[in-house]
Amino acid sequence: WEYTASVQHQLTSRLSVNLGWYRRVWRNLEISDRERITRTDYTAFSLPMPSFANDPDLVAAGVLDPTERLTVYNLNAAKRGVYGSQIVDKNSDDRSIYNGFEASFSGRLPAGASLFGGWTLQRNISVFCSSDDNPNGPSVTDLFLGDGVANGGRFCDQRNFDVPFTHEFKLAGNYPLPLGFDFGAILQSYAGRERVITWTPAANLFPGGRTNSESLILTEPGALYYPRYNQLDLNVKKTFRFGRKTFTGQIDYFNALNGNAIFAQNNAIGGSLGQVTAILQGRMMRLGFQMKF
C-alpha cells in the first residue's frame, strides 16, 4: 500500500513551494520456510565479541562492546539431514514500512535565472521476524535500499531500536551569461547508507562441532552509518544558430570538488575489516555537442 499527500502554493509571482508526505507499506511478504526446522532444533552457546581493533572507524564509533558475550545457535546434528528438504514458500507477517517528508521550492530570478531546491527526510523500518528457521538472524536485504537487515534473531524488529531519519538536500539553478552562454550548477547532499557489521564464527568455536556456517549481525539497526557526502556538478553551454540549424556546445564537470566519500567497506569481521571497496567517482569532465535541424 502506498499513500501520498502533498500541497503546493505559489507564494509570489516568482516563488512556489511544495510540501509532501509519502508512506509505503509492504505486507504479506513471501518467505521460504523450512518446514522440518524450528527454533527448538538449535542449541545456544555463548562466545566473546570478536576483535574489531583493525577498523579504527568502528572502534571510534563505540557501537560495539568488546566485553560483550554473544549468544550463538548451532543446529542440532540430528536435523542436518533434513535441513534442505520441505522448503515451502508462504506468506508471512513480515513487513517493511517507509515514511518520507519533502519540502521543495521553485523560483524564477531576475535576468532569466531559475533556482530549484528540495529537502527530504526519510526512514525505512524492516520487521522480518516470521522465520523460525534460524535464531541467529542471518542477514538479508531490505526492500528499500537493499541494505542488510536481520531475518529473525534479536534485531529482526527494527521498531524496537532507535533508527534515525536520514536527510537529503538538493539545490539546482541556471543563470544566463553574456555572449549567449548559460551556466548551471547542482549541489547534492546525501546521508551515508547504513553500515552493518557481521561475523561468521570459525568452525572450531562451536562446541561439539559446527553443523552449518552461521553469520551474525553485530550492530544494532540504526547504530552505524557511512559519512554524509556532498557533490557539486557544473555546466557551461552556448547555443548559436546557423541558417535553420541550432547548435549547442557544452562542458559538464561532475563532482567538481573531487570529493572521495566512502560508499562501501568490508564489513565482515576479519583481517580486511574496514577496507574501502567503493568511493564516490572522482572529478570527471564531459564535452557535449548537439545539433537541431
PDB file of C-alpha atoms in Angstrom:
ATOM      1  CA  TRP A   1       0.000   0.000   0.000  1.00  0.00           C
ATOM      2  CA  GLU A   2       1.283   3.456  -0.872  1.00  0.00           C
ATOM      3  CA  TYR A   3      -0.059   6.762   0.403  1.00  0.00           C
ATOM      4  CA  THR A   4       0.835  10.244  -0.838  1.00  0.00           C
ATOM      5  CA  ALA A   5      -0.344  13.657   0.302  1.00  0.00           C
ATOM      6  CA  SER A   6       1.058  16.952  -0.947  1.00  0.00           C
ATOM      7  CA  VAL A   7       0.208  20.615  -1.115  1.00  0.00           C
ATOM      8  CA  GLN A   8       1.641  23.263  -3.421  1.00  0.00           C
ATOM      9  CA  HIS A   9       1.321  27.009  -3.015  1.00  0.00           C
ATOM     10  CA  GLN A  10       2.587  29.936  -5.057  1.00  0.00           C
ATOM     11  CA  LEU A  11       3.884  32.442  -2.525  1.00  0.00           C
ATOM     12  CA  THR A  12       4.740  35.161  -5.046  1.00  0.00           C
ATOM     13  CA  SER A  13       4.750  35.546  -8.813  1.00  0.00           C
ATOM     14  CA  ARG A  14       8.310  34.161  -8.805  1.00  0.00           C
ATOM     15  CA  LEU A  15       8.283  31.599  -5.973  1.00  0.00           C
ATOM     16  CA  SER A  16       6.271  28.450  -5.271  1.00  0.00           C
ATOM     17  CA  VAL A  17       6.693  25.815  -2.532  1.00  0.00           C
ATOM     18  CA  ASN A  18       5.624  22.201  -2.187  1.00  0.00           C
ATOM     19  CA  LEU A  19       5.197  20.004   0.905  1.00  0.00           C
ATOM     20  CA  GLY A  20       4.699  16.272   0.635  1.00  0.00           C
ATOM     21  CA  TRP A  21       4.278  13.144   2.782  1.00  0.00           C
ATOM     22  CA  TYR A  22       4.870   9.632   1.443  1.00  0.00           C
ATOM     23  CA  ARG A  23       4.203   6.308   3.117  1.00  0.00           C
ATOM     24  CA  ARG A  24       4.780   2.854   1.662  1.00  0.00           C
ATOM     25  CA  VAL A  25       3.994  -0.396   3.499  1.00  0.00           C
ATOM     26  CA  TRP A  26       4.875  -3.853   2.196  1.00  0.00           C
ATOM     27  CA  ARG A  27       2.777  -6.601   3.824  1.00  0.00           C
ATOM     28  CA  ASN A  28       2.179 -10.344   3.412  1.00  0.00           C
ATOM     29  CA  LEU A  29       5.754 -10.836   2.267  1.00  0.00           C
ATOM     30  CA  GLU A  30       6.662 -14.234   0.918  1.00  0.00           C
ATOM     31  CA  ILE A  31       9.271 -16.284   2.782  1.00  0.00           C
ATOM     32  CA  SER A  32      10.809 -19.703   2.158  1.00  0.00           C
ATOM     33  CA  ASP A  33      10.055 -21.816   5.221  1.00  0.00           C
ATOM     34  CA  ARG A  34      11.978 -24.978   6.148  1.00  0.00           C
ATOM     35  CA  GLU A  35       9.000 -26.891   7.474  1.00  0.00           C
ATOM     36  CA  ARG A  36      11.103 -29.515   9.233  1.00  0.00           C
ATOM     37  CA  ILE A  37      13.262 -26.927  11.062  1.00  0.00           C
ATOM     38  CA  THR A  38      12.204 -24.746  14.012  1.00  0.00           C
ATOM     39  CA  ARG A  39      13.992 -22.684  16.654  1.00  0.00           C
ATOM     40  CA  THR A  40      13.829 -25.627  19.069  1.00  0.00           C
ATOM     41  CA  ASP A  41      16.197 -27.532  16.766  1.00  0.00           C
ATOM     42  CA  TYR A  42      19.048 -25.219  17.783  1.00  0.00           C
ATOM     43  CA  THR A  43      21.298 -25.282  20.836  1.00  0.00           C
ATOM     44  CA  ALA A  44      22.503 -21.960  22.282  1.00  0.00           C
ATOM     45  CA  PHE A  45      26.025 -21.225  23.488  1.00  0.00           C
ATOM     46  CA  SER A  46      27.981 -18.006  24.055  1.00  0.00           C
ATOM     47  CA  LEU A  47      31.150 -16.544  22.558  1.00  0.00           C
ATOM     48  CA  PRO A  48      33.112 -13.384  23.355  1.00  0.00           C
ATOM     49  CA  MET A  49      32.841 -10.440  20.991  1.00  0.00           C
ATOM     50  CA  PRO A  50      35.488 -10.885  18.262  1.00  0.00           C
ATOM     51  CA  SER A  51      38.204  -8.280  17.872  1.00  0.00           C
ATOM     52  CA  PHE A  52      37.442  -5.354  15.601  1.00  0.00           C
ATOM     53  CA  ALA A  53      40.532  -3.337  16.551  1.00  0.00           C
ATOM     54  CA  ASN A  54      41.809  -3.288  12.945  1.00  0.00           C
ATOM     55  CA  ASP A  55      38.970  -0.917  11.974  1.00  0.00           C
ATOM     56  CA  PRO A  56      39.714   2.465  13.633  1.00  0.00           C
ATOM     57  CA  ASP A  57      36.423   3.981  12.448  1.00  0.00           C
ATOM     58  CA  LEU A  58      34.425   1.180  14.043  1.00  0.00           C
ATOM     59  CA  VAL A  59      36.389   1.481  17.282  1.00  0.00           C
ATOM     60  CA  ALA A  60      35.831   5.246  17.362  1.00  0.00           C
ATOM     61  CA  ALA A  61      32.096   4.858  16.750  1.00  0.00           C
ATOM     62  CA  GLY A  62      31.725   2.907  20.007  1.00  0.00           C
ATOM     63  CA  VAL A  63      28.734   0.905  18.738  1.00  0.00           C
ATOM     64  CA  LEU A  64      30.179  -2.483  19.738  1.00  0.00           C
ATOM     65  CA  ASP A  65      31.119  -3.550  23.256  1.00  0.00           C
ATOM     66  CA  PRO A  66      34.394  -5.528  23.208  1.00  0.00           C
ATOM     67  CA  THR A  67      33.424  -7.178  26.529  1.00  0.00           C
ATOM     68  CA  GLU A  68      30.006  -8.416  25.369  1.00  0.00           C
ATOM     69  CA  ARG A  69      29.302 -12.128  25.107  1.00  0.00           C
ATOM     70  CA  LEU A  70      27.265 -13.123  22.078  1.00  0.00           C
ATOM     71  CA  THR A  71      24.625 -15.845  22.012  1.00  0.00           C
ATOM     72  CA  VAL A  72      25.143 -18.159  19.042  1.00  0.00           C
ATOM     73  CA  TYR A  73      22.902 -21.024  17.937  1.00  0.00           C
ATOM     74  CA  ASN A  74      24.060 -24.309  16.418  1.00  0.00           C
ATOM     75  CA  LEU A  75      21.676 -26.604  14.543  1.00  0.00           C
ATOM     76  CA  ASN A  76      21.351 -29.980  16.224  1.00  0.00           C
ATOM     77  CA  ALA A  77      23.295 -32.596  14.268  1.00  0.00           C
ATOM     78  CA  ALA A  78      20.247 -34.886  14.057  1.00  0.00           C
ATOM     79  CA  LYS A  79      18.481 -32.265  11.916  1.00  0.00           C
ATOM     80  CA  ARG A  80      21.317 -31.731   9.456  1.00  0.00           C
ATOM     81  CA  GLY A  81      19.982 -34.346   7.042  1.00  0.00           C
ATOM     82  CA  VAL A  82      16.575 -32.648   6.656  1.00  0.00           C
ATOM     83  CA  TYR A  83      17.797 -29.025   6.636  1.00  0.00           C
ATOM     84  CA  GLY A  84      17.453 -28.749   2.855  1.00  0.00           C
ATOM     85  CA  SER A  85      14.142 -30.596   2.483  1.00  0.00           C
ATOM     86  CA  GLN A  86      10.480 -29.489   2.548  1.00  0.00           C
ATOM     87  CA  ILE A  87      11.159 -25.827   1.809  1.00  0.00           C
ATOM     88  CA  VAL A  88       7.822 -24.151   1.111  1.00  0.00           C
ATOM     89  CA  ASP A  89       7.090 -20.573   0.002  1.00  0.00           C
ATOM     90  CA  LYS A  90       4.336 -18.936   2.019  1.00  0.00           C
ATOM     91  CA  ASN A  91       3.061 -15.516   3.082  1.00  0.00           C
ATOM     92  CA  SER A  92       4.250 -14.145   6.404  1.00  0.00           C
ATOM     93  CA  ASP A  93       3.620 -11.364   8.901  1.00  0.00           C
ATOM     94  CA  ASP A  94       6.853  -9.652   7.836  1.00  0.00           C
ATOM     95  CA  ARG A  95       6.582  -6.069   6.695  1.00  0.00           C
ATOM     96  CA  SER A  96       8.613  -3.059   5.621  1.00  0.00           C
ATOM     97  CA  ILE A  97       7.464   0.490   6.425  1.00  0.00           C
ATOM     98  CA  TYR A  98       8.713   3.634   4.682  1.00  0.00           C
ATOM     99  CA  ASN A  99       7.894   7.223   5.680  1.00  0.00           C
ATOM    100  CA  GLY A 100       9.181  10.245   3.814  1.00  0.00           C
ATOM    101  CA  PHE A 101       8.653  14.005   4.074  1.00  0.00           C
ATOM    102  CA  GLU A 102       9.674  16.509   1.431  1.00  0.00           C
ATOM    103  CA  ALA A 103       9.842  20.295   1.190  1.00  0.00           C
ATOM    104  CA  SER A 104      10.813  21.872  -2.118  1.00  0.00           C
ATOM    105  CA  PHE A 105      10.668  25.207  -3.893  1.00  0.00           C
ATOM    106  CA  SER A 106      10.872  26.598  -7.409  1.00  0.00           C
ATOM    107  CA  GLY A 107      11.898  30.156  -8.099  1.00  0.00           C
ATOM    108  CA  ARG A 108      12.487  32.477 -11.038  1.00  0.00           C
ATOM    109  CA  LEU A 109      15.146  35.132 -10.546  1.00  0.00           C
ATOM    110  CA  PRO A 110      15.775  38.347 -12.484  1.00  0.00           C
ATOM    111  CA  ALA A 111      17.561  38.222 -15.840  1.00  0.00           C
ATOM    112  CA  GLY A 112      16.072  34.843 -16.735  1.00  0.00           C
ATOM    113  CA  ALA A 113      17.764  32.822 -13.975  1.00  0.00           C
ATOM    114  CA  SER A 114      15.987  29.999 -12.143  1.00  0.00           C
ATOM    115  CA  LEU A 115      16.543  28.172  -8.874  1.00  0.00           C
ATOM    116  CA  PHE A 116      15.153  24.856  -7.598  1.00  0.00           C
ATOM    117  CA  GLY A 117      15.712  23.080  -4.311  1.00  0.00           C
ATOM    118  CA  GLY A 118      14.408  20.414  -2.005  1.00  0.00           C
ATOM    119  CA  TRP A 119      14.931  18.729   1.363  1.00  0.00           C
ATOM    120  CA  THR A 120      13.877  15.139   2.059  1.00  0.00           C
ATOM    121  CA  LEU A 121      13.531  13.406   5.426  1.00  0.00           C
ATOM    122  CA  GLN A 122      13.011   9.641   5.220  1.00  0.00           C
ATOM    123  CA  ARG A 123      13.245   6.326   7.078  1.00  0.00           C
ATOM    124  CA  ASN A 124      12.541   2.678   6.286  1.00  0.00           C
ATOM    125  CA  ILE A 125      11.804   0.155   9.046  1.00  0.00           C
ATOM    126  CA  SER A 126      12.011  -3.609   8.412  1.00  0.00           C
ATOM    127  CA  VAL A 127      10.193  -6.193  10.534  1.00  0.00           C
ATOM    128  CA  PHE A 128      11.445  -9.635   9.478  1.00  0.00           C
ATOM    129  CA  CYS A 129      10.614 -11.863  12.458  1.00  0.00           C
ATOM    130  CA  SER A 130       8.363 -14.562  10.965  1.00  0.00           C
ATOM    131  CA  SER A 131      11.049 -17.072  10.019  1.00  0.00           C
ATOM    132  CA  ASP A 132      11.748 -19.770  12.613  1.00  0.00           C
ATOM    133  CA  ASP A 133      14.482 -21.418  10.543  1.00  0.00           C
ATOM    134  CA  ASN A 134      17.482 -19.760  12.192  1.00  0.00           C
ATOM    135  CA  PRO A 135      17.502 -17.873  15.542  1.00  0.00           C
ATOM    136  CA  ASN A 136      20.916 -16.388  14.670  1.00  0.00           C
ATOM    137  CA  GLY A 137      19.113 -13.852  12.439  1.00  0.00           C
ATOM    138  CA  PRO A 138      21.105 -14.139   9.186  1.00  0.00           C
ATOM    139  CA  SER A 139      21.400 -11.015   7.054  1.00  0.00           C
ATOM    140  CA  VAL A 140      19.027 -10.395   4.124  1.00  0.00           C
ATOM    141  CA  THR A 141      18.410  -7.262   2.050  1.00  0.00           C
ATOM    142  CA  ASP A 142      15.643  -4.813   2.871  1.00  0.00           C
ATOM    143  CA  LEU A 143      13.010  -3.690   0.352  1.00  0.00           C
ATOM    144  CA  PHE A 144      14.059  -0.031   0.129  1.00  0.00           C
ATOM    145  CA  LEU A 145      17.801   0.417  -0.431  1.00  0.00           C
ATOM    146  CA  GLY A 146      18.955  -3.194  -0.300  1.00  0.00           C
ATOM    147  CA  ASP A 147      20.828  -2.703   2.989  1.00  0.00           C
ATOM    148  CA  GLY A 148      21.439  -5.671   5.265  1.00  0.00           C
ATOM    149  CA  VAL A 149      18.733  -6.456   7.846  1.00  0.00           C
ATOM    150  CA  ALA A 150      18.250  -9.405  10.203  1.00  0.00           C
ATOM    151  CA  ASN A 151      15.908 -12.226   9.176  1.00  0.00           C
ATOM    152  CA  GLY A 152      14.982 -13.385  12.667  1.00  0.00           C
ATOM    153  CA  GLY A 153      17.199 -13.068  15.723  1.00  0.00           C
ATOM    154  CA  ARG A 154      17.485 -10.237  18.237  1.00  0.00           C
ATOM    155  CA  PHE A 155      17.499  -7.442  15.614  1.00  0.00           C
ATOM    156  CA  CYS A 156      14.576  -8.644  13.475  1.00  0.00           C
ATOM    157  CA  ASP A 157      12.115  -5.924  14.575  1.00  0.00           C
ATOM    158  CA  GLN A 158      13.699  -2.556  13.836  1.00  0.00           C
ATOM    159  CA  ARG A 159      10.787  -0.767  15.533  1.00  0.00           C
ATOM    160  CA  ASN A 160      12.446  -1.653  18.847  1.00  0.00           C
ATOM    161  CA  PHE A 161      15.582   0.345  18.037  1.00  0.00           C
ATOM    162  CA  ASP A 162      16.449   3.998  17.525  1.00  0.00           C
ATOM    163  CA  VAL A 163      16.628   4.055  13.725  1.00  0.00           C
ATOM    164  CA  PRO A 164      17.059   7.719  12.720  1.00  0.00           C
ATOM    165  CA  PHE A 165      15.525   9.554   9.801  1.00  0.00           C
ATOM    166  CA  THR A 166      18.080  10.456   7.126  1.00  0.00           C
ATOM    167  CA  HIS A 167      18.271  13.792   5.314  1.00  0.00           C
ATOM    168  CA  GLU A 168      18.899  14.666   1.675  1.00  0.00           C
ATOM    169  CA  PHE A 169      19.265  18.118   0.177  1.00  0.00           C
ATOM    170  CA  LYS A 170      19.406  19.262  -3.439  1.00  0.00           C
ATOM    171  CA  LEU A 171      19.830  22.719  -4.955  1.00  0.00           C
ATOM    172  CA  ALA A 172      19.969  23.440  -8.688  1.00  0.00           C
ATOM    173  CA  GLY A 173      19.953  26.581 -10.765  1.00  0.00           C
ATOM    174  CA  ASN A 174      20.973  28.160 -14.016  1.00  0.00           C
ATOM    175  CA  TYR A 175      21.999  31.691 -14.982  1.00  0.00           C
ATOM    176  CA  PRO A 176      22.321  33.245 -18.461  1.00  0.00           C
ATOM    177  CA  LEU A 177      25.714  34.850 -19.156  1.00  0.00           C
ATOM    178  CA  PRO A 178      26.760  37.403 -21.763  1.00  0.00           C
ATOM    179  CA  LEU A 179      27.518  36.323 -25.355  1.00  0.00           C
ATOM    180  CA  GLY A 180      24.834  33.630 -25.264  1.00  0.00           C
ATOM    181  CA  PHE A 181      26.468  31.431 -22.628  1.00  0.00           C
ATOM    182  CA  ASP A 182      24.449  29.684 -19.935  1.00  0.00           C
ATOM    183  CA  PHE A 183      25.775  28.496 -16.564  1.00  0.00           C
ATOM    184  CA  GLY A 184      24.202  25.776 -14.423  1.00  0.00           C
ATOM    185  CA  ALA A 185      25.058  24.124 -11.109  1.00  0.00           C
ATOM    186  CA  ILE A 186      23.667  21.282  -8.973  1.00  0.00           C
ATOM    187  CA  LEU A 187      24.600  20.753  -5.326  1.00  0.00           C
ATOM    188  CA  GLN A 188      23.541  17.465  -3.721  1.00  0.00           C
ATOM    189  CA  SER A 189      23.985  16.330  -0.122  1.00  0.00           C
ATOM    190  CA  TYR A 190      23.232  12.755   0.916  1.00  0.00           C
ATOM    191  CA  ALA A 191      23.305  10.847   4.180  1.00  0.00           C
ATOM    192  CA  GLY A 192      25.615   7.838   4.123  1.00  0.00           C
ATOM    193  CA  ARG A 193      23.941   4.437   3.969  1.00  0.00           C
ATOM    194  CA  GLU A 194      23.834   2.138   6.964  1.00  0.00           C
ATOM    195  CA  ARG A 195      26.918   0.087   7.719  1.00  0.00           C
ATOM    196  CA  VAL A 196      26.082  -3.400   9.035  1.00  0.00           C
ATOM    197  CA  ILE A 197      28.905  -5.350  10.717  1.00  0.00           C
ATOM    198  CA  THR A 198      28.716  -9.159  10.513  1.00  0.00           C
ATOM    199  CA  TRP A 199      30.728 -12.051  11.906  1.00  0.00           C
ATOM    200  CA  THR A 200      30.960 -15.701  10.887  1.00  0.00           C
ATOM    201  CA  PRO A 201      32.391 -17.686  13.841  1.00  0.00           C
ATOM    202  CA  ALA A 202      35.015 -20.273  12.912  1.00  0.00           C
ATOM    203  CA  ALA A 203      34.009 -23.935  12.966  1.00  0.00           C
ATOM    204  CA  ASN A 204      36.301 -24.744  15.909  1.00  0.00           C
ATOM    205  CA  LEU A 205      34.365 -22.328  18.145  1.00  0.00           C
ATOM    206  CA  PHE A 206      31.208 -24.468  18.066  1.00  0.00           C
ATOM    207  CA  PRO A 207      31.014 -26.939  20.979  1.00  0.00           C
ATOM    208  CA  GLY A 208      30.770 -30.479  19.648  1.00  0.00           C
ATOM    209  CA  GLY A 209      31.341 -29.346  16.048  1.00  0.00           C
ATOM    210  CA  ARG A 210      29.603 -26.899  13.739  1.00  0.00           C
ATOM    211  CA  THR A 211      26.557 -28.120  11.809  1.00  0.00           C
ATOM    212  CA  ASN A 212      26.106 -25.119   9.490  1.00  0.00           C
ATOM    213  CA  SER A 213      28.144 -21.990   8.882  1.00  0.00           C
ATOM    214  CA  GLU A 214      26.385 -19.165  10.741  1.00  0.00           C
ATOM    215  CA  SER A 215      26.648 -15.402  10.167  1.00  0.00           C
ATOM    216  CA  LEU A 216      25.649 -12.945  12.900  1.00  0.00           C
ATOM    217  CA  ILE A 217      24.796  -9.238  12.638  1.00  0.00           C
ATOM    218  CA  LEU A 218      26.680  -7.422  15.412  1.00  0.00           C
ATOM    219  CA  THR A 219      25.493  -3.808  15.089  1.00  0.00           C
ATOM    220  CA  GLU A 220      22.055  -2.664  16.205  1.00  0.00           C
ATOM    221  CA  PRO A 221      19.770  -1.232  13.499  1.00  0.00           C
ATOM    222  CA  GLY A 222      20.481   2.469  13.008  1.00  0.00           C
ATOM    223  CA  ALA A 223      23.725   2.404  15.012  1.00  0.00           C
ATOM    224  CA  LEU A 224      26.350   2.930  12.295  1.00  0.00           C
ATOM    225  CA  TYR A 225      26.370   4.841   9.007  1.00  0.00           C
ATOM    226  CA  TYR A 226      28.844   5.916   6.378  1.00  0.00           C
ATOM    227  CA  PRO A 227      29.688   9.647   6.473  1.00  0.00           C
ATOM    228  CA  ARG A 228      27.464  12.200   4.755  1.00  0.00           C
ATOM    229  CA  TYR A 229      28.743  13.238   1.354  1.00  0.00           C
ATOM    230  CA  ASN A 230      28.245  16.184  -0.986  1.00  0.00           C
ATOM    231  CA  GLN A 231      28.593  16.509  -4.751  1.00  0.00           C
ATOM    232  CA  LEU A 232      28.775  19.644  -6.898  1.00  0.00           C
ATOM    233  CA  ASP A 233      28.181  19.415 -10.645  1.00  0.00           C
ATOM    234  CA  LEU A 234      28.744  22.362 -13.019  1.00  0.00           C
ATOM    235  CA  ASN A 235      27.692  23.039 -16.586  1.00  0.00           C
ATOM    236  CA  VAL A 236      28.505  25.739 -19.156  1.00  0.00           C
ATOM    237  CA  LYS A 237      26.888  25.764 -22.590  1.00  0.00           C
ATOM    238  CA  LYS A 238      26.402  28.044 -25.546  1.00  0.00           C
ATOM    239  CA  THR A 239      23.727  27.907 -28.219  1.00  0.00           C
ATOM    240  CA  PHE A 240      24.048  29.560 -31.633  1.00  0.00           C
ATOM    241  CA  ARG A 241      22.189  29.393 -34.934  1.00  0.00           C
ATOM    242  CA  PHE A 242      23.326  28.900 -38.495  1.00  0.00           C
ATOM    243  CA  GLY A 243      20.532  29.131 -41.011  1.00  0.00           C
ATOM    244  CA  ARG A 244      17.753  26.804 -39.878  1.00  0.00           C
ATOM    245  CA  LYS A 245      20.072  24.800 -37.684  1.00  0.00           C
ATOM    246  CA  THR A 246      20.669  25.251 -33.942  1.00  0.00           C
ATOM    247  CA  PHE A 247      23.962  24.152 -32.408  1.00  0.00           C
ATOM    248  CA  THR A 248      24.704  23.701 -28.719  1.00  0.00           C
ATOM    249  CA  GLY A 249      28.144  23.021 -27.246  1.00  0.00           C
ATOM    250  CA  GLN A 250      28.606  22.326 -23.548  1.00  0.00           C
ATOM    251  CA  ILE A 251      31.103  21.351 -20.892  1.00  0.00           C
ATOM    252  CA  ASP A 252      29.996  19.398 -17.798  1.00  0.00           C
ATOM    253  CA  TYR A 253      32.034  18.908 -14.638  1.00  0.00           C
ATOM    254  CA  PHE A 254      30.764  16.132 -12.393  1.00  0.00           C
ATOM    255  CA  ASN A 255      31.984  16.082  -8.775  1.00  0.00           C
ATOM    256  CA  ALA A 256      33.744  19.395  -9.390  1.00  0.00           C
ATOM    257  CA  LEU A 257      35.216  19.449  -5.873  1.00  0.00           C
ATOM    258  CA  ASN A 258      36.690  15.965  -6.416  1.00  0.00           C
ATOM    259  CA  GLY A 259      35.154  14.530  -3.239  1.00  0.00           C
ATOM    260  CA  ASN A 260      36.137  10.980  -2.278  1.00  0.00           C
ATOM    261  CA  ALA A 261      33.311   9.908   0.024  1.00  0.00           C
ATOM    262  CA  ILE A 262      33.310   6.251   1.076  1.00  0.00           C
ATOM    263  CA  PHE A 263      30.344   4.290  -0.269  1.00  0.00           C
ATOM    264  CA  ALA A 264      31.242   0.777   0.910  1.00  0.00           C
ATOM    265  CA  GLN A 265      33.731  -1.049   3.125  1.00  0.00           C
ATOM    266  CA  ASN A 266      34.402  -4.647   4.066  1.00  0.00           C
ATOM    267  CA  ASN A 267      32.026  -5.082   6.994  1.00  0.00           C
ATOM    268  CA  ALA A 268      32.791  -8.707   7.877  1.00  0.00           C
ATOM    269  CA  ILE A 269      34.916  -9.278  10.986  1.00  0.00           C
ATOM    270  CA  GLY A 270      38.355 -10.457   9.890  1.00  0.00           C
ATOM    271  CA  GLY A 271      41.699  -9.258   8.619  1.00  0.00           C
ATOM    272  CA  SER A 272      40.251  -6.956   5.937  1.00  0.00           C
ATOM    273  CA  LEU A 273      37.543  -5.407   8.125  1.00  0.00           C
ATOM    274  CA  GLY A 274      37.163  -1.723   7.247  1.00  0.00           C
ATOM    275  CA  GLN A 275      38.926  -1.981   3.884  1.00  0.00           C
ATOM    276  CA  VAL A 276      37.334   0.505   1.474  1.00  0.00           C
ATOM    277  CA  THR A 277      35.719  -1.167  -1.542  1.00  0.00           C
ATOM    278  CA  ALA A 278      33.844   1.711  -3.233  1.00  0.00           C
ATOM    279  CA  ILE A 279      34.107   5.518  -3.218  1.00  0.00           C
ATOM    280  CA  LEU A 280      32.472   8.439  -4.978  1.00  0.00           C
ATOM    281  CA  GLN A 281      33.708   8.635  -8.564  1.00  0.00           C
ATOM    282  CA  GLY A 282      36.354  11.326  -8.953  1.00  0.00           C
ATOM    283  CA  ARG A 283      36.026  14.558 -10.901  1.00  0.00           C
ATOM    284  CA  MET A 284      35.005  13.904 -14.485  1.00  0.00           C
ATOM    285  CA  MET A 285      34.604  16.235 -17.455  1.00  0.00           C
ATOM    286  CA  ARG A 286      32.221  15.661 -20.345  1.00  0.00           C
ATOM    287  CA  LEU A 287      32.139  17.519 -23.675  1.00  0.00           C
ATOM    288  CA  GLY A 288      28.818  17.596 -25.499  1.00  0.00           C
ATOM    289  CA  PHE A 289      27.577  18.828 -28.844  1.00  0.00           C
ATOM    290  CA  GLN A 290      24.039  18.905 -30.160  1.00  0.00           C
ATOM    291  CA  MET A 291      22.575  19.955 -33.484  1.00  0.00           C
ATOM    292  CA  LYS A 292      18.891  20.539 -34.171  1.00  0.00           C
ATOM    293  CA  PHE A 293      17.669  20.748 -37.774  1.00  0.00           C
TER     294      PHE A 293
END
